[in-house]
Amino acid sequence: MAKSEKQPNISVLFMGLVIGFAIFWSIKKDIADYSDCIRNGVSKMQADSTQAVHELGDASFYLYDYHFRQDNHKGICTLHPQSGQGYGNVYQVQPAEGLFLSTGNWLPYAPMERKYVINQNLVKIYYLESGGVTLIQNGKKAQPITEGIHLYLNKPSQGRVLYQPNIPICYASVLMFEDYIEKNLQDRFTPDDFDYAEVYDWKSFDYNTPEIGTLFLQIRDKLIAGETSRLYYESKVGELLSIVAGNFHKQRQDIALQQKPFSSQEKKALEAVRQAIEQNILNPPELSQLCKISTMGQTKLRESFKTMYGVPIGTYIRQAKMRYAILLLTKPNLTIGSIAEHLGYANASKFAAAFRKFYGQSPEEYRNQKK
């Protein structure tokens, strides 16, 4: 008689299936709970973006808005876009509470937007070397951020920052919160050295200078190299503020000496014209656009601008462009020809002639002199 085959134990199989399903649903629940935790944590931090920015600086936007990958090594925070977002790196260091220095060189693959609500006073000075960046603050008209050195003064506000795709975003930045300024600057220096009350009177045209540009390039290179010295970074911030405050006082004195009586409305209008020129050095507004900004006719604008600032509008534009040329010449990777093209000159010879007329030497001579 043939030996009968062993039959499977139905109860054992059933118990195995029950245990398997229990493990499966337990794992699924754990994953769901973890995802909810992450989402809730991010939402909580996003809901209080003031706290996030104060604790993490610009890194808060990259982490919570864009979900960049993060590495921390010896005090340097390195952020990388996700593989589908773009490529490149952002580096940030926090030498003291309320103080952040960062630099970035990354390329977004698609349009990106970040929203912010910041209910604290802060000062941000940054050097945008390239990037398609637009700022929309407190519901105002969209403002493209041109390359160059800029000041951002935040009083409690909200807004959006838009990044265009496939344009490299290269920048270096110093971000200071009010508590850092009060603790480390206001309480240690007299108003003659640093007057915090004046900070919100600083104007954007005080910054496109070779001195400040060189400082930002030094900060950029040290961050990329992994420098972690608090003394180095805080000394650079002190140097930066000293230069900015000095430029502010000098320009204010120059304007006071040259100024004829203008109404407050006329002063504000002429200031808006000057800022429009400074913020668009590579493509200055036409005279008709400047007339709209100032709500003045051409003759009145020309005469008022010259009286206020000591030079005609055309001369001021050439001066602004030459100042920016000096800033570009501090970058050894840029050729004289590429700088000439960038500034809108037909060739390097025409740029060199304009530069020599303004500074009394050629761009090459200036660069060699500064080495």
Coordinates of C-alpha atoms in Angstrom, one line a residue:
M1 CA 0.0 0.0 0.0
A2 CA 1.5 3.4 -1.0
K3 CA 2.6 5.7 1.8
S4 CA 0.2 8.7 2.1
E5 CA 1.6 12.2 1.6
K6 CA 1.8 14.4 4.7
Q7 CA -1.0 17.0 4.7
P8 CA -0.2 20.6 5.6
N9 CA -1.4 21.8 9.0
I10 CA -4.2 24.3 8.2
S11 CA -4.1 25.9 11.6
V12 CA -0.4 26.6 11.3
L13 CA -0.9 28.2 7.8
F14 CA -3.7 30.3 9.1
M15 CA -1.7 31.6 12.1
G16 CA 1.2 32.4 9.8
L17 CA -1.1 34.4 7.5
V18 CA -2.5 36.3 10.5
I19 CA 0.9 37.1 11.9
G20 CA 2.1 38.2 8.4
F21 CA -0.8 40.5 7.9
A22 CA -0.3 41.9 11.5
I23 CA 3.3 42.7 10.7
F24 CA 2.5 44.2 7.3
W25 CA -0.2 46.6 8.8
S26 CA 2.1 47.4 11.8
I27 CA 4.9 48.4 9.4
K28 CA 2.5 50.4 7.2
K29 CA 1.1 52.2 10.2
D30 CA 4.6 53.0 11.5
I31 CA 5.5 54.5 8.1
A32 CA 2.3 56.4 7.9
D33 CA 2.8 57.7 11.5
Y34 CA 6.4 58.7 10.6
S35 CA 5.2 60.5 7.5
D36 CA 2.6 62.3 9.4
C37 CA 5.2 63.3 12.0
I38 CA 7.5 64.6 9.3
R39 CA 4.6 66.5 7.6
N40 CA 3.4 67.9 10.9
G41 CA 6.9 69.0 11.9
V42 CA 7.5 70.7 8.6
S43 CA 4.1 72.3 8.7
K44 CA 4.6 73.5 12.2
M45 CA 8.0 75.0 11.3
Q46 CA 6.6 76.5 8.1
A47 CA 3.7 77.9 10.1
D48 CA 6.3 79.7 12.2
S49 CA 8.8 80.6 9.6
T50 CA 10.1 83.4 11.9
Q51 CA 11.3 80.8 14.3
A52 CA 12.7 78.6 11.5
V53 CA 14.7 81.4 9.9
H54 CA 16.0 82.6 13.3
E55 CA 17.2 79.1 14.1
L56 CA 18.4 77.9 10.7
G57 CA 19.0 81.1 8.6
D58 CA 18.5 80.7 4.9
A59 CA 18.9 76.9 5.3
S60 CA 15.3 76.8 6.7
F61 CA 13.9 77.6 3.2
Y62 CA 16.0 75.0 1.5
L63 CA 15.2 72.4 4.0
Y64 CA 11.5 73.0 4.6
D65 CA 10.3 74.5 1.3
Y66 CA 12.5 72.6 -1.1
H67 CA 13.5 69.5 0.9
F68 CA 17.2 69.8 0.1
R69 CA 19.5 67.1 1.4
Q70 CA 21.6 68.2 4.3
D71 CA 25.1 67.3 5.5
N72 CA 26.8 68.8 8.6
H73 CA 30.5 68.7 9.1
K74 CA 32.5 70.6 11.7
G75 CA 30.0 73.5 11.8
I76 CA 29.5 73.8 8.1
C77 CA 26.0 73.0 6.8
T78 CA 26.0 71.8 3.2
L79 CA 22.7 71.5 1.3
H80 CA 22.1 69.7 -2.0
P81 CA 19.0 69.8 -4.2
Q82 CA 17.2 66.6 -4.8
S83 CA 18.2 64.8 -8.0
G84 CA 15.1 65.9 -9.8
Q85 CA 15.2 69.5 -8.6
G86 CA 18.6 70.6 -9.8
Y87 CA 22.3 70.3 -8.9
G88 CA 24.9 72.2 -7.0
N89 CA 25.6 73.1 -3.3
V90 CA 24.7 75.7 -0.7
Y91 CA 27.1 76.2 2.3
Q92 CA 26.1 77.9 5.5
V93 CA 27.9 78.7 8.8
Q94 CA 26.4 80.1 12.0
P95 CA 29.3 81.7 14.0
A96 CA 27.0 83.3 16.6
E97 CA 23.3 83.2 17.5
G98 CA 21.4 85.4 15.1
L99 CA 24.2 85.5 12.5
F100 CA 24.4 83.4 9.4
L101 CA 26.9 83.5 6.4
S102 CA 26.1 81.4 3.4
T103 CA 27.1 80.9 -0.3
G104 CA 25.4 79.0 -3.0
N105 CA 26.1 77.8 -6.5
W106 CA 23.2 75.7 -7.8
L107 CA 20.9 75.3 -10.8
P108 CA 17.1 74.8 -10.5
Y109 CA 15.7 72.5 -13.2
A110 CA 12.1 74.0 -12.9
P111 CA 10.6 77.2 -11.6
M112 CA 10.7 77.3 -7.8
E113 CA 8.9 79.5 -5.3
R114 CA 9.2 80.1 -1.6
K115 CA 6.8 81.9 0.7
Y116 CA 7.9 83.6 3.9
V117 CA 6.4 85.3 6.9
I118 CA 9.1 86.9 9.1
N119 CA 8.0 88.8 12.2
Q120 CA 11.5 90.0 13.3
N121 CA 13.8 92.7 12.2
L122 CA 16.8 91.5 10.2
V123 CA 19.5 92.9 8.0
K124 CA 20.7 90.9 5.0
I125 CA 23.5 92.0 2.7
Y126 CA 24.2 89.7 -0.3
Y127 CA 26.2 89.6 -3.5
L128 CA 24.2 88.0 -6.3
E129 CA 26.7 87.0 -9.0
S130 CA 24.0 85.4 -11.2
G131 CA 20.5 84.0 -11.0
G132 CA 16.9 84.7 -12.3
V133 CA 15.5 85.8 -8.9
T134 CA 12.4 87.9 -8.3
L135 CA 11.2 89.3 -4.9
I136 CA 7.5 90.1 -4.2
Q137 CA 7.2 91.6 -0.7
N138 CA 4.0 92.6 1.1
G139 CA 1.9 92.4 -2.0
K140 CA 4.0 95.0 -3.9
K141 CA 5.0 94.8 -7.5
A142 CA 7.4 92.0 -8.4
Q143 CA 11.0 93.2 -8.3
P144 CA 13.7 91.3 -10.3
I145 CA 16.9 91.1 -8.3
T146 CA 19.8 92.2 -10.6
E147 CA 23.3 90.9 -10.2
G148 CA 25.4 92.9 -7.8
I149 CA 25.4 93.7 -4.1
H150 CA 22.1 94.3 -2.4
L151 CA 20.7 95.2 1.0
Y152 CA 17.5 93.7 2.4
L153 CA 16.0 95.3 5.5
N154 CA 13.2 93.2 7.0
K155 CA 10.7 94.7 9.2
P156 CA 7.8 92.3 10.0
S157 CA 6.8 91.3 6.5
Q158 CA 5.7 88.5 4.2
G159 CA 6.3 87.7 0.6
R160 CA 7.5 85.4 -2.1
V161 CA 10.9 84.7 -3.8
L162 CA 10.7 83.2 -7.3
Y163 CA 13.6 81.4 -9.1
Q164 CA 13.7 80.9 -12.8
P165 CA 14.8 77.5 -14.2
N166 CA 18.1 76.7 -15.8
I167 CA 19.8 79.9 -14.6
P168 CA 22.7 79.3 -12.1
I169 CA 22.1 80.9 -8.8
C170 CA 25.4 82.1 -7.4
Y171 CA 25.6 84.3 -4.3
A172 CA 27.2 85.0 -1.0
S173 CA 25.2 86.4 1.9
V174 CA 25.4 87.8 5.4
L175 CA 22.2 87.6 7.5
M176 CA 21.9 89.3 10.9
F177 CA 19.0 89.3 13.2
E178 CA 18.3 92.2 15.6
D179 CA 19.3 90.2 18.7
Y180 CA 22.8 89.6 17.2
I181 CA 23.2 93.3 16.3
E182 CA 22.0 94.5 19.8
K183 CA 24.2 92.0 21.7
N184 CA 27.4 92.1 19.6
L185 CA 27.4 95.6 18.1
Q186 CA 25.0 98.1 19.6
D187 CA 26.1 97.3 23.2
R188 CA 29.8 97.3 22.3
F189 CA 30.3 100.3 20.1
T190 CA 29.3 104.0 20.3
P191 CA 27.0 105.5 17.7
D192 CA 30.0 107.1 16.1
D193 CA 31.3 103.6 15.3
F194 CA 28.0 101.9 14.6
D195 CA 24.6 103.4 15.0
Y196 CA 21.9 100.8 14.8
A197 CA 19.2 103.5 14.6
E198 CA 20.6 104.5 11.2
V199 CA 20.5 101.0 9.7
Y200 CA 17.0 101.4 8.3
D201 CA 18.1 104.6 6.6
W202 CA 20.8 102.8 4.6
K203 CA 20.1 102.9 0.9
S204 CA 20.7 100.2 -1.7
F205 CA 23.1 102.2 -3.7
D206 CA 25.8 102.2 -1.0
Y207 CA 27.0 98.6 -1.7
N208 CA 28.3 98.0 -5.3
T209 CA 32.0 98.7 -4.4
P210 CA 35.2 96.7 -4.9
E211 CA 35.8 96.6 -1.2
I212 CA 32.5 95.0 -0.4
G213 CA 32.7 92.7 -3.4
T214 CA 36.1 91.4 -2.3
L215 CA 34.8 90.7 1.2
F216 CA 31.9 88.6 -0.2
L217 CA 34.3 86.7 -2.5
Q218 CA 36.6 86.0 0.5
I219 CA 33.6 84.7 2.6
R220 CA 32.5 82.6 -0.4
D221 CA 35.9 81.0 -0.8
K222 CA 36.4 80.3 2.9
L223 CA 32.9 78.6 3.2
I224 CA 33.6 76.4 0.2
A225 CA 37.1 75.5 1.7
G226 CA 35.4 74.5 5.0
E227 CA 36.7 77.3 7.2
T228 CA 34.9 77.2 10.6
S229 CA 36.7 79.9 12.5
R230 CA 34.1 82.1 14.3
L231 CA 36.7 84.8 14.7
Y232 CA 37.3 84.9 10.9
Y233 CA 33.6 85.2 10.0
E234 CA 32.7 87.7 12.7
S235 CA 35.7 89.9 11.8
K236 CA 34.5 89.9 8.2
V237 CA 31.0 90.9 9.3
G238 CA 32.5 93.8 11.4
E239 CA 34.6 94.9 8.4
L240 CA 31.5 94.8 6.1
L241 CA 29.4 96.9 8.5
S242 CA 32.2 99.4 9.0
I243 CA 32.6 99.9 5.2
V244 CA 28.8 100.2 4.7
A245 CA 28.3 102.7 7.5
G246 CA 31.3 104.7 6.3
N247 CA 30.0 104.9 2.8
F248 CA 26.6 105.8 4.1
H249 CA 27.9 108.8 6.1
K250 CA 30.1 110.0 3.3
Q251 CA 27.3 109.9 0.7
R252 CA 25.0 111.7 3.1
Q253 CA 27.6 114.4 3.7
D254 CA 28.2 114.8 0.0
I255 CA 24.5 115.1 -0.7
A256 CA 24.1 117.7 2.1
L257 CA 26.9 119.8 0.7
Q258 CA 25.5 119.8 -2.9
Q259 CA 21.8 119.8 -2.1
K260 CA 19.5 122.7 -2.9
P261 CA 16.2 123.1 -1.2
F262 CA 13.8 120.3 -2.4
S263 CA 10.5 119.3 -0.9
S264 CA 10.4 115.9 0.8
Q265 CA 8.4 114.5 -2.1
E266 CA 11.0 115.7 -4.6
K267 CA 13.8 114.2 -2.6
K268 CA 12.0 110.9 -2.5
A269 CA 11.3 111.0 -6.2
L270 CA 15.0 111.8 -7.0
E271 CA 16.1 109.0 -4.7
A272 CA 13.8 106.6 -6.5
V273 CA 15.5 107.6 -9.8
R274 CA 18.9 107.0 -8.4
Q275 CA 18.0 103.6 -7.0
A276 CA 16.4 102.6 -10.3
I277 CA 19.8 103.4 -12.0
E278 CA 21.8 101.6 -9.4
Q279 CA 19.6 98.5 -9.4
N280 CA 19.8 98.2 -13.2
I281 CA 23.4 99.1 -14.0
L282 CA 23.6 96.6 -16.9
N283 CA 20.4 97.9 -18.5
P284 CA 19.7 101.4 -17.2
P285 CA 16.2 102.8 -17.6
E286 CA 15.6 105.2 -20.4
L287 CA 15.0 108.9 -19.6
S288 CA 11.3 108.4 -20.3
Q289 CA 11.1 105.7 -17.7
L290 CA 13.0 107.8 -15.2
C291 CA 10.5 110.6 -15.8
K292 CA 7.6 108.2 -15.0
I293 CA 9.4 107.1 -11.8
S294 CA 9.9 110.7 -10.6
T295 CA 6.7 112.1 -12.1
M296 CA 8.8 114.9 -13.5
G297 CA 9.2 116.3 -17.0
Q298 CA 12.6 115.7 -18.7
T299 CA 13.9 119.2 -18.2
K300 CA 13.0 119.4 -14.5
L301 CA 14.4 115.9 -13.9
R302 CA 17.7 116.6 -15.6
E303 CA 18.1 119.9 -13.6
S304 CA 16.9 118.5 -10.3
F305 CA 19.1 115.4 -10.5
K306 CA 22.2 117.4 -11.3
T307 CA 21.5 119.7 -8.5
M308 CA 20.9 116.9 -6.0
Y309 CA 23.8 114.6 -7.0
G310 CA 26.3 117.0 -8.6
V311 CA 26.4 115.3 -12.0
P312 CA 24.0 114.9 -15.0
I313 CA 22.0 111.6 -15.2
G314 CA 24.1 110.3 -18.1
T315 CA 27.3 110.9 -16.3
Y316 CA 25.9 109.2 -13.2
I317 CA 25.0 106.2 -15.2
R318 CA 28.6 106.0 -16.6
Q319 CA 30.0 106.3 -13.1
A320 CA 27.8 103.6 -11.8
K321 CA 28.8 101.3 -14.7
M322 CA 32.5 102.0 -14.1
R323 CA 32.1 101.3 -10.4
Y324 CA 30.6 97.9 -11.3
A325 CA 33.4 97.3 -13.7
I326 CA 35.9 97.6 -10.8
L327 CA 33.8 95.0 -8.9
L328 CA 34.0 92.6 -11.8
L329 CA 37.7 93.1 -12.2
T330 CA 38.2 91.6 -8.7
K331 CA 37.2 88.3 -10.2
P332 CA 40.3 86.7 -11.7
N333 CA 38.3 84.2 -13.7
L334 CA 36.7 86.9 -15.8
T335 CA 38.6 88.1 -18.9
I336 CA 38.6 91.8 -19.9
G337 CA 36.7 90.9 -23.0
S338 CA 34.0 89.1 -21.1
I339 CA 33.6 92.0 -18.7
A340 CA 33.4 94.4 -21.7
E341 CA 30.6 92.3 -23.2
H342 CA 28.8 91.9 -19.9
L343 CA 28.8 95.7 -19.4
G344 CA 27.4 96.2 -22.9
Y345 CA 30.5 97.5 -24.8
A346 CA 31.0 96.5 -28.4
N347 CA 34.5 95.2 -27.7
A348 CA 37.3 95.2 -25.2
S349 CA 39.0 98.2 -26.8
K350 CA 35.9 100.5 -26.3
F351 CA 35.6 99.3 -22.7
A352 CA 39.3 99.9 -22.1
A353 CA 39.0 103.5 -23.5
A354 CA 36.0 104.3 -21.3
F355 CA 37.8 102.8 -18.3
R356 CA 41.0 104.7 -18.9
K357 CA 39.0 108.0 -19.3
F358 CA 37.4 107.4 -16.0
Y359 CA 40.3 106.0 -13.9
G360 CA 43.4 107.1 -15.8
Q361 CA 44.6 103.6 -16.5
S362 CA 43.5 100.5 -18.4
P363 CA 41.5 97.6 -16.9
E364 CA 44.5 95.4 -17.3
E365 CA 46.8 97.9 -15.4
Y366 CA 44.2 98.2 -12.7
R367 CA 43.9 94.4 -12.2
N368 CA 47.7 93.9 -12.2
Q369 CA 48.1 96.7 -9.7
K370 CA 45.7 95.0 -7.3
K371 CA 47.3 91.6 -7.4

